[in-house]
Amino acid sequence: MTIEFGNPDRPNSYIGKTVPRPNAGRLVQGRGRYVDDIVLPRMVHVAFVRSPFAHARITGIDAGEAKSVKGVLRVFTGKDIAEVCTPWVAVLAHLKGLKSPPEYPIAVDRACWVGEPVAAVVATSRAAAEDGSALIDVDYDPLPVVTDMMSALDADTPVLHEDMGDNLAFRRLHEAGDVEAAFKSAHKVVSTRFRTARHTGVTLEPRSILADWNPAEGQLTAYHATQAPHMIQTVLAEHLGVPEGRVRVICGDVGGSYGIKVHVYPDEVATAAIAKIMARPVKFVADRLESFTTDIHARDHEIEARIAVEEDGSITAMDVDDWTAIGAYSVYPRTSAIEGNQVVNLCGGPYDFKNYRAQTTVVFQNKTPTCQYRAVGHPIAVAITEGLVDQAAAELGMDPVEIRRRNMFRDDAYPVTSPANMRFEALSHHASMNKLMDLMDYDGLRAEQAELRKSGIHRGIGIASFIELTNPSPFMYGIGGARISAQDGCTVRMDPDGSLVALSGVTEQGQGTEAMLSQIVAEGVGVSPDKVRVITGDTQVTPYGGGTWASRGAGIGGEAALQSARALRESILTVAAAMLQTEQSRLDIRDGQVVDTATGESRMPLEEIGRIVYFRGDTLPKGLPRELVQTRHFITSDYPFAFTNGVQASYLEVDIETGVVKLLKHWCVEDCGRIINPQLVDEQIRGGIVQGVGGALFEEIHYDGDGQLLNGSMADYLVPMAAEMPDMVVGHVETPTKESLLGAKGAGEAGTAGAPAAVMNAINDALRPRGAQITEMPFTPERILRALGVLKD
Amino acid sequence: MSEAFRDRIDITLTVNGEPVEARVASGQHLTDFLRLELGLTGAHASCEHGVCGACTVEVDGAPIRGCLMLAPQADGAEVWTVEGLTDTAAIQDLQEAFVAKNALQCGFCTPGMLVAAKDLLSRGGIPSRQEIREHMSGNYCRCTGYEAIVDAVETVAQARAGRGAA
């Protein structure tokens, strides 16, 4: 079975073309159906009372006054919910030593961060539920708080969870080669301290769930804004004591995820528990303050790192000491050790060197839990690596592009194993860099930069090569004991009118999953994409699968769709061959018609096969297989992860009087393997770049020393707006993976992985003549002025 | 919520060209009124403090944050939401351009974006890309990175000015 991907004129050539997204027309008309748009009979609303303290013992809850509010029906405490819902412990067996205490949907006797739920008020309207929660009187006994990352393990720092013994959640040291010897004998060593700020995803649609327990059927139905419906099904079943087959998770339109909606949240589980207790539909939609205090945070890292280079620019060693503070609990079930682990796995990724040491130290603190957010760990690892490489180049007086070319794995070197023990099947760093140089006219920009510098204009060019981990096998979560599927499936069905329905375990959050699946199925069977209806996000309907995260939708879900479509094509042709009394190998399906393969002459429309199979099966030979529904699953097996690669460049201007950075242009050349829909891939890259730029320039969650979150509103937590963002040029190199027929590797996170490093390097390129350097994100005007020595206090 | 917010007030307004009479809680904002009382779920509640623009609707010809306007303040007003603007084909070219350029991903910000873009385009002429970016900066999008939105608005401006194709 092969597809001539190289031939754009092949029949049904939809893979590789820009085709319209089937759901876009609905969304531009305001006909989306997000969770908050759903109204069910007897539905009630829940609002949560949340801890105003970062750490406090709960000594009493008085709900008397709240219950007198008109519309308030019930009040639940942590103890009430614990009677129907078991706590969870977010550890994974393969992350050795990772520990975290049991976490309850609503705090039982102790609150550990500002925003942790301590009671729930259920009412006939959200407004009444909020009125009621304002009147709940909770007695707190404040406890000592842990807020500083770097002193979390000090002897005189209080231990947050007594049963854990100390504040260390996880530590991993990886060492390859002889790092100390390499640093001793190096021509130059460059050391730098990096910091990436605590971010959150700011999905425009807040986290939302509508849970409905039907005791007559013994079934829990959850309409949920999630990226992993089957994972949520498993979790709700396990902790609410409902058989897994009696939990149905339906995920309709989702208003942005970026990793935020792939986790288990205490308030959402509590909502399902309350639905079970009250035997009626209960809706919870987070408000914006709740989003800031309870959506997972990410990227809160401090890093000391050094690199050793020879006189010719060869990298001989890297040494990374990464620290991250994950809040009060490891997040269930993916855990909060993965981000630090990724930093260890990904630093130095593009480069061929031998001596590598990296350690991540993951500590608890009294803040909102952190967990996986778009491009998990990548923006940190790429900033460390590319920041060091640029500084080494500057020390050596070498061009930043040249030092990269001297160290990147050769394009013909694969397969290779990195010093972090990552196995790369095939990457294209050099081809990508060459393409970038052409796209951006690197030499021309350098000349322009030099010319403008004469007139006091400080422009910078920043380059960042990167790798991106995609398509995880069970080595990511499954081997650690988490019931998170690495496999995904697709069922494709032909109906009597010759149209197709594809049911997939991967989900749509706006990236275009359904468009991607429709064009794969269209090509796989031989119809136009508008003949394919795609259904995702319903655990009772679609094949079991992992959902959409780690850029796995196209690579895993897409391959399952292609395999099932090809299987259906064979089934259709079996019937057609019998009807036409010819050999199956002489027939093909093109644009909804069974055709003669050699001549392309139409023999029969698919509707005719549908009519015969469904209504006149008596006319077919007895025993002839007529299975017009086919299901296939796909899982990677040759490599634990696929890797994509790419390189980004930022061109910007720093106003050295005000410290303001103006982005002028941004480029990205990336290799996501087979491109299924060029427009959707480019838009994933662009959206990802801007999310990365947000981290580089604006986004930072601030806490004070008492663990109070200081900027919990969109007016105070800055995200990129249209006026500040540049136009972006996106280019591609295509190195399909050989693990699948489709060859797609995934494109959802590359933009975010590389953008912060590119911006950082560009700012430092602009500041270098002034002797300034900045490595603490976000690069605010204040920090830039401090780096320049303009601000000193 | 103080008792004053619970007071109910009679209002009469026009929504999407249809007369509406309602008795609303004085503290209910326009977005909740449209969504909960009229079933017009196109405008979305997101930040609810006037920053993100996901709830933008047209009130008496101007783009308004539905979360910053109380329903009683809309008494006597003419309100248009994405549903009505769709039914009358008032922004059909803009909607088609958004789809063609993939100027939306999750779609949550899109109804508000469309109302904001309609306002800019109603001024006529062809705004520069930077002018489009400035005008659209009251509407957050976390998915697209904005470039495709700028492309879509620019395309429609050019088409409406009779230069270039939509």
CSV table of C-alpha atoms in Angstrom, one decimal, chain A residues 262-636:
chain,number,residue,atom,x,y,z
A,262,VAL,CA,-5.6,18.3,29.4
A,263,HIS,CA,-5.5,18.0,33.2
A,264,VAL,CA,-7.7,16.9,36.0
A,265,TYR,CA,-9.0,19.8,38.0
A,266,PRO,CA,-10.3,19.5,41.5
A,267,ASP,CA,-13.3,21.8,40.9
A,268,GLU,CA,-14.3,19.9,37.8
A,269,VAL,CA,-14.2,16.6,39.6
A,270,ALA,CA,-16.2,18.2,42.4
A,271,THR,CA,-18.8,19.3,39.9
A,272,ALA,CA,-19.2,15.7,38.7
A,273,ALA,CA,-19.4,14.5,42.3
A,274,ILE,CA,-22.1,17.0,43.1
A,275,ALA,CA,-24.1,15.9,40.0
A,276,LYS,CA,-23.9,12.4,41.3
A,277,ILE,CA,-25.1,13.4,44.8
A,278,MET,CA,-27.9,15.7,43.5
A,279,ALA,CA,-28.8,13.5,40.5
A,280,ARG,CA,-29.2,16.4,38.2
A,281,PRO,CA,-27.1,18.4,35.7
A,282,VAL,CA,-24.5,20.7,37.4
A,283,LYS,CA,-22.6,23.3,35.4
A,284,PHE,CA,-19.3,24.9,36.4
A,285,VAL,CA,-17.6,27.6,34.3
A,286,ALA,CA,-14.6,29.3,35.8
A,287,ASP,CA,-14.6,33.0,35.9
A,288,ARG,CA,-11.5,34.9,35.0
A,289,LEU,CA,-10.1,35.2,38.5
A,290,GLU,CA,-10.6,31.5,39.0
A,291,SER,CA,-8.8,30.9,35.7
A,292,PHE,CA,-5.8,32.8,36.9
A,293,THR,CA,-5.7,31.2,40.3
A,294,THR,CA,-6.7,27.6,39.3
A,295,ASP,CA,-5.8,26.9,35.7
A,296,ILE,CA,-2.4,25.2,35.7
A,297,HIS,CA,0.6,27.5,35.6
A,298,ALA,CA,3.8,26.5,33.9
A,299,ARG,CA,7.4,27.5,33.1
A,300,ASP,CA,8.5,28.7,36.5
A,301,HIS,CA,12.2,27.8,36.2
A,302,GLU,CA,15.5,29.1,37.3
A,303,ILE,CA,18.6,27.6,35.6
A,304,GLU,CA,22.3,27.8,35.9
A,305,ALA,CA,23.9,26.6,32.8
A,306,ARG,CA,27.3,26.5,31.1
A,307,ILE,CA,28.7,25.5,27.8
A,308,ALA,CA,32.2,24.5,26.8
A,309,VAL,CA,33.5,25.3,23.3
A,310,GLU,CA,36.7,24.8,21.3
A,311,GLU,CA,38.4,27.6,19.4
A,312,ASP,CA,36.6,26.4,16.2
A,313,GLY,CA,33.3,26.7,17.8
A,314,SER,CA,32.8,23.0,18.5
A,315,ILE,CA,30.6,22.4,21.5
A,316,THR,CA,32.3,19.9,23.8
A,317,ALA,CA,30.0,20.0,26.9
A,318,MET,CA,26.9,21.4,28.4
A,319,ASP,CA,26.0,21.4,32.1
A,320,VAL,CA,22.5,22.5,33.2
A,321,ASP,CA,21.1,22.9,36.7
A,322,ASP,CA,17.4,23.4,36.4
A,323,TRP,CA,15.0,24.2,39.3
A,324,THR,CA,11.3,24.5,39.1
A,325,ALA,CA,8.6,25.0,41.7
A,326,ILE,CA,5.3,23.3,40.9
A,327,GLY,CA,2.9,24.6,43.5
A,328,ALA,CA,1.3,22.6,46.2
A,329,TYR,CA,0.5,19.4,44.4
A,330,SER,CA,1.7,17.4,41.4
A,331,VAL,CA,-1.2,17.6,38.9
A,332,TYR,CA,-3.1,14.5,38.1
A,333,PRO,CA,-2.6,12.3,36.2
A,334,ARG,CA,0.2,13.5,34.0
A,335,THR,CA,2.2,14.9,36.9
A,336,SER,CA,4.2,18.0,37.3
A,337,ALA,CA,7.6,16.4,37.0
A,338,ILE,CA,7.3,16.2,33.2
A,339,GLU,CA,8.3,19.8,32.4
A,340,GLY,CA,11.6,19.6,34.3
A,341,ASN,CA,12.2,16.1,32.9
A,342,GLN,CA,11.7,17.6,29.4
A,343,VAL,CA,14.3,20.2,30.1
A,344,VAL,CA,16.8,17.5,30.9
A,345,ASN,CA,15.8,15.6,27.7
A,346,LEU,CA,15.9,18.5,25.3
A,347,CYS,CA,18.8,20.8,26.2
A,348,GLY,CA,21.5,20.7,23.5
A,349,GLY,CA,19.0,18.9,21.3
A,350,PRO,CA,20.1,20.1,17.8
A,351,TYR,CA,23.8,19.6,18.5
A,352,ASP,CA,26.3,16.8,18.1
A,353,PHE,CA,28.4,16.7,21.3
A,354,LYS,CA,29.3,14.1,23.8
A,355,ASN,CA,29.5,15.4,27.4
A,356,TYR,CA,26.2,16.4,28.9
A,357,ARG,CA,25.0,16.8,32.4
A,358,ALA,CA,21.6,18.1,33.4
A,359,GLN,CA,19.7,18.0,36.6
A,360,THR,CA,16.2,19.1,37.3
A,361,THR,CA,15.0,19.8,40.9
A,362,VAL,CA,11.3,20.0,41.3
A,363,VAL,CA,10.0,21.5,44.6
A,364,PHE,CA,6.7,22.1,46.3
A,365,GLN,CA,5.5,25.6,47.2
A,366,ASN,CA,2.2,27.3,48.2
A,367,LYS,CA,1.2,28.4,44.8
A,368,THR,CA,-1.1,27.2,42.0
A,369,PRO,CA,0.0,23.9,40.7
A,370,THR,CA,2.0,23.9,37.5
A,371,CYS,CA,1.8,21.3,34.7
A,372,GLN,CA,2.1,20.7,31.0
A,373,TYR,CA,1.4,23.8,28.8
A,374,ARG,CA,2.0,24.1,25.1
A,375,ALA,CA,5.5,22.9,24.1
A,376,VAL,CA,6.2,21.5,27.6
A,377,GLY,CA,9.7,22.3,28.7
A,378,HIS,CA,10.8,23.2,25.1
A,379,PRO,CA,10.8,27.0,25.4
A,380,ILE,CA,13.0,26.6,28.5
A,381,ALA,CA,15.4,24.1,27.0
A,382,VAL,CA,15.7,26.0,23.8
A,383,ALA,CA,16.3,29.3,25.6
A,384,ILE,CA,19.1,27.7,27.7
A,385,THR,CA,20.7,26.0,24.7
A,386,GLU,CA,20.4,28.8,22.2
A,387,GLY,CA,21.2,31.5,24.7
A,388,LEU,CA,24.5,29.7,25.6
A,389,VAL,CA,25.3,29.0,22.0
A,390,ASP,CA,24.9,32.7,21.1
A,391,GLN,CA,27.0,33.8,24.0
A,392,ALA,CA,29.7,31.3,23.1
A,393,ALA,CA,29.6,32.7,19.5
A,394,ALA,CA,30.0,36.2,20.8
A,395,GLU,CA,32.9,35.2,23.0
A,396,LEU,CA,34.6,33.5,20.0
A,397,GLY,CA,33.8,36.4,17.7
A,398,MET,CA,31.9,34.0,15.5
A,399,ASP,CA,28.7,34.5,13.6
A,400,PRO,CA,25.7,32.9,15.4
A,401,VAL,CA,24.6,31.0,12.3
A,402,GLU,CA,28.1,29.7,11.7
A,403,ILE,CA,28.5,28.3,15.2
A,404,ARG,CA,25.2,26.5,14.8
A,405,ARG,CA,26.2,25.1,11.4
A,406,ARG,CA,29.4,23.7,12.9
A,407,ASN,CA,27.6,21.8,15.6
A,408,MET,CA,24.2,20.7,14.3
A,409,PHE,CA,23.8,17.0,13.6
A,410,ARG,CA,24.5,16.5,9.9
A,411,ASP,CA,21.3,16.0,7.8
A,412,ASP,CA,22.7,12.6,6.6
A,413,ALA,CA,23.8,11.4,10.1
A,414,TYR,CA,20.6,9.9,11.2
A,415,PRO,CA,19.5,7.9,13.0
A,416,VAL,CA,21.4,9.3,16.0
A,417,THR,CA,21.1,9.3,19.7
A,418,SER,CA,21.6,12.6,21.5
A,419,PRO,CA,23.7,12.9,24.7
A,420,ALA,CA,20.4,13.1,26.5
A,421,ASN,CA,19.6,9.7,25.1
A,422,MET,CA,16.9,11.0,22.8
A,423,ARG,CA,16.7,9.0,19.6
A,424,PHE,CA,16.2,11.0,16.4
A,425,GLU,CA,15.0,9.1,13.3
A,426,ALA,CA,15.6,11.9,10.8
A,427,LEU,CA,16.0,15.7,11.2
A,428,SER,CA,16.9,18.5,8.8
A,429,HIS,CA,18.7,21.2,10.8
A,430,HIS,CA,21.0,22.2,8.0
A,431,ALA,CA,18.4,22.3,5.3
A,432,SER,CA,16.1,24.3,7.6
A,433,MET,CA,18.9,26.7,8.4
A,434,ASN,CA,19.7,27.2,4.7
A,435,LYS,CA,16.1,27.8,3.9
A,436,LEU,CA,15.8,30.3,6.8
A,437,MET,CA,18.9,32.2,5.5
A,438,ASP,CA,17.2,32.6,2.1
A,439,LEU,CA,13.8,33.5,3.4
A,440,MET,CA,15.1,36.3,5.7
A,441,ASP,CA,18.0,37.5,3.6
A,442,TYR,CA,20.3,37.1,6.6
A,443,ASP,CA,23.3,39.0,5.1
A,444,GLY,CA,21.1,41.8,3.9
A,445,LEU,CA,19.6,42.2,7.4
A,446,ARG,CA,23.0,42.2,9.0
A,447,ALA,CA,24.0,45.0,6.7
A,448,GLU,CA,20.9,46.9,7.5
A,449,GLN,CA,21.5,46.4,11.2
A,450,ALA,CA,25.1,47.7,11.0
A,451,GLU,CA,24.0,50.7,9.0
A,452,LEU,CA,21.2,51.7,11.4
A,453,ARG,CA,23.5,51.2,14.4
A,454,LYS,CA,25.6,54.1,13.1
A,455,SER,CA,22.6,56.3,13.6
A,456,GLY,CA,21.9,55.0,17.1
A,457,ILE,CA,19.2,52.5,16.2
A,458,HIS,CA,19.6,49.3,18.0
A,459,ARG,CA,18.3,46.4,16.1
A,460,GLY,CA,18.9,42.7,16.8
A,461,ILE,CA,18.7,39.5,14.9
A,462,GLY,CA,18.1,36.3,17.0
A,463,ILE,CA,18.4,32.8,15.8
A,464,ALA,CA,17.1,29.7,17.6
A,465,SER,CA,17.3,26.1,16.3
A,466,PHE,CA,15.2,23.6,18.1
A,467,ILE,CA,13.8,20.1,18.3
A,468,GLU,CA,10.3,19.3,19.3
A,469,LEU,CA,9.1,16.1,20.8
A,470,THR,CA,5.9,14.7,19.3
A,471,ASN,CA,3.8,11.6,18.9
A,472,PRO,CA,4.6,10.1,22.3
A,473,SER,CA,4.5,6.3,22.7
A,474,PRO,CA,3.5,4.7,26.0
A,475,PHE,CA,7.0,5.7,27.2
A,476,MET,CA,5.5,9.1,28.0
A,477,TYR,CA,2.8,8.1,30.5
A,478,GLY,CA,1.6,4.6,30.0
A,479,ILE,CA,4.7,2.9,31.4
A,480,GLY,CA,4.4,5.0,34.5
A,481,GLY,CA,0.9,3.6,35.2
A,482,ALA,CA,-1.3,6.4,33.9
A,483,ARG,CA,-4.3,5.3,31.9
A,484,ILE,CA,-3.5,7.7,29.0
A,485,SER,CA,-3.7,6.1,25.6
A,486,ALA,CA,-0.7,6.6,23.3
A,487,GLN,CA,-2.7,4.6,20.7
A,488,ASP,CA,-5.5,6.2,18.7
A,489,GLY,CA,-8.2,4.8,16.5
A,490,CYS,CA,-10.5,5.8,13.7
A,491,THR,CA,-13.7,4.3,12.3
A,492,VAL,CA,-14.7,5.1,8.8
A,493,ARG,CA,-18.2,4.2,7.5
A,494,MET,CA,-19.8,4.5,4.1
A,495,ASP,CA,-23.5,5.3,4.2
A,496,PRO,CA,-26.1,4.5,1.5
A,497,ASP,CA,-25.6,7.8,-0.3
A,498,GLY,CA,-21.9,7.2,-0.7
A,499,SER,CA,-20.9,9.8,2.0
A,500,LEU,CA,-18.5,8.9,4.7
A,501,VAL,CA,-18.5,9.3,8.5
A,502,ALA,CA,-15.2,9.2,10.3
A,503,LEU,CA,-15.1,8.8,14.1
A,504,SER,CA,-11.8,9.6,15.7
A,505,GLY,CA,-10.3,9.5,19.2
A,506,VAL,CA,-8.3,12.7,18.7
A,507,THR,CA,-10.1,15.9,19.4
A,508,GLU,CA,-10.6,19.4,17.9
A,509,GLN,CA,-9.8,22.5,19.8
A,510,GLY,CA,-9.6,24.8,16.8
A,511,GLN,CA,-6.3,23.6,15.3
A,512,GLY,CA,-8.2,22.0,12.4
A,513,THR,CA,-8.2,18.4,13.5
A,514,GLU,CA,-11.5,17.7,11.8
A,515,ALA,CA,-10.3,19.3,8.5
A,516,MET,CA,-7.1,17.3,8.7
A,517,LEU,CA,-9.0,14.0,9.2
A,518,SER,CA,-11.5,14.8,6.5
A,519,GLN,CA,-8.9,15.3,3.9
A,520,ILE,CA,-6.9,12.2,4.9
A,521,VAL,CA,-10.1,10.1,4.8
A,522,ALA,CA,-11.1,11.7,1.5
A,523,GLU,CA,-7.8,10.7,-0.1
A,524,GLY,CA,-7.7,7.3,1.6
A,525,VAL,CA,-11.1,6.3,0.3
A,526,GLY,CA,-11.3,8.4,-2.9
A,527,VAL,CA,-14.0,11.0,-2.3
A,528,SER,CA,-13.9,14.8,-2.0
A,529,PRO,CA,-13.5,16.1,1.6
A,530,ASP,CA,-17.0,17.6,1.7
A,531,LYS,CA,-18.3,14.0,1.5
A,532,VAL,CA,-16.7,13.2,4.9
A,533,ARG,CA,-18.3,14.1,8.2
A,534,VAL,CA,-15.9,13.9,11.1
A,535,ILE,CA,-17.1,13.1,14.6
A,536,THR,CA,-14.7,13.6,17.5
A,537,GLY,CA,-14.9,14.0,21.3
A,538,ASP,CA,-17.5,11.5,22.5
A,539,THR,CA,-16.2,8.5,24.5
A,540,GLN,CA,-19.4,6.5,23.8
A,541,VAL,CA,-19.1,6.9,20.1
A,542,THR,CA,-15.5,7.2,18.9
A,543,PRO,CA,-12.7,4.6,19.2
A,544,TYR,CA,-10.7,4.8,22.4
A,545,GLY,CA,-7.8,7.1,22.1
A,546,GLY,CA,-5.5,9.6,23.8
A,547,GLY,CA,-7.0,12.9,22.4
A,548,THR,CA,-5.0,15.9,21.4
A,549,TRP,CA,-1.8,16.8,23.1
A,550,ALA,CA,1.9,16.6,22.4
A,551,SER,CA,1.2,17.5,18.7
A,552,ARG,CA,-0.1,13.9,18.2
A,553,GLY,CA,-3.4,14.6,16.4
A,554,ALA,CA,-2.0,14.4,12.8
A,555,GLY,CA,0.8,11.9,13.5
A,556,ILE,CA,-1.2,9.3,15.5
A,557,GLY,CA,-4.9,10.2,14.8
A,558,GLY,CA,-4.1,11.0,11.2
A,559,GLU,CA,-2.4,7.7,10.5
A,560,ALA,CA,-5.3,5.7,12.1
A,561,ALA,CA,-7.7,7.7,9.8
A,562,LEU,CA,-5.6,6.9,6.8
A,563,GLN,CA,-5.4,3.2,7.6
A,564,SER,CA,-9.1,2.9,8.3
A,565,ALA,CA,-9.9,4.8,5.1
A,566,ARG,CA,-7.7,2.5,3.0
A,567,ALA,CA,-9.3,-0.5,4.6
A,568,LEU,CA,-12.8,0.9,3.8
A,569,ARG,CA,-11.6,1.5,0.2
A,570,GLU,CA,-10.7,-2.2,-0.1
A,571,SER,CA,-14.1,-3.2,1.3
A,572,ILE,CA,-15.9,-1.0,-1.2
A,573,LEU,CA,-13.8,-2.4,-4.0
A,574,THR,CA,-14.5,-6.0,-3.0
A,575,VAL,CA,-18.2,-5.3,-3.4
A,576,ALA,CA,-17.7,-3.3,-6.6
A,577,ALA,CA,-15.6,-6.1,-8.2
A,578,ALA,CA,-18.4,-8.6,-7.5
A,579,MET,CA,-21.0,-6.2,-8.9
A,580,LEU,CA,-19.0,-5.4,-12.0
A,581,GLN,CA,-17.6,-9.0,-12.4
A,582,THR,CA,-14.1,-7.8,-12.7
A,583,GLU,CA,-10.9,-8.1,-10.7
A,584,GLN,CA,-10.6,-5.9,-7.7
A,585,SER,CA,-7.1,-4.8,-8.7
A,586,ARG,CA,-8.5,-3.2,-11.9
A,587,LEU,CA,-10.7,-0.9,-9.9
A,588,ASP,CA,-10.0,2.4,-8.1
A,589,ILE,CA,-12.1,5.0,-6.3
A,590,ARG,CA,-11.8,8.5,-7.5
A,591,ASP,CA,-13.9,11.5,-6.6
A,592,GLY,CA,-16.8,9.3,-5.3
A,593,GLN,CA,-16.8,7.0,-8.4
A,594,VAL,CA,-15.5,3.5,-8.8
A,595,VAL,CA,-13.3,3.8,-11.9
A,596,ASP,CA,-11.2,1.6,-14.1
A,597,THR,CA,-7.7,2.0,-12.8
A,598,ALA,CA,-6.0,2.0,-16.1
A,599,THR,CA,-8.4,4.3,-18.1
A,600,GLY,CA,-10.0,6.3,-15.3
A,601,GLU,CA,-13.3,5.6,-16.9
A,602,SER,CA,-16.2,5.7,-14.4
A,603,ARG,CA,-17.8,2.4,-13.7
A,604,MET,CA,-20.2,3.2,-10.9
A,605,PRO,CA,-20.9,5.9,-8.3
A,606,LEU,CA,-20.5,5.0,-4.6
A,607,GLU,CA,-24.2,5.6,-4.1
A,608,GLU,CA,-24.9,2.6,-6.3
A,609,ILE,CA,-22.7,0.4,-4.1
A,610,GLY,CA,-24.5,1.9,-1.0
A,611,ARG,CA,-27.9,1.1,-2.6
A,612,ILE,CA,-27.1,-2.5,-3.3
A,613,VAL,CA,-25.3,-3.3,0.0
A,614,TYR,CA,-27.9,-1.7,2.3
A,615,PHE,CA,-31.1,-2.4,0.4
A,616,ARG,CA,-30.5,-5.1,-2.2
A,617,GLY,CA,-27.9,-7.3,-0.5
A,618,ASP,CA,-29.8,-10.2,-2.0
A,619,THR,CA,-28.3,-9.5,-5.4
A,620,LEU,CA,-24.7,-9.9,-4.1
A,621,PRO,CA,-23.1,-13.4,-4.0
A,622,LYS,CA,-23.8,-15.2,-0.7
A,623,GLY,CA,-21.0,-14.8,1.7
A,624,LEU,CA,-19.4,-11.8,-0.1
A,625,PRO,CA,-17.9,-9.6,2.6
A,626,ARG,CA,-19.8,-6.3,2.6
A,627,GLU,CA,-18.3,-4.5,5.6
A,628,LEU,CA,-18.7,-0.8,4.8
A,629,VAL,CA,-17.4,0.1,8.3
A,630,GLN,CA,-13.7,-0.2,9.1
A,631,THR,CA,-11.7,0.6,12.1
A,632,ARG,CA,-8.0,0.8,12.5
A,633,HIS,CA,-5.7,1.9,15.3
A,634,PHE,CA,-2.2,3.2,15.2
A,635,ILE,CA,0.6,3.4,17.7
A,636,THR,CA,4.2,4.2,17.2
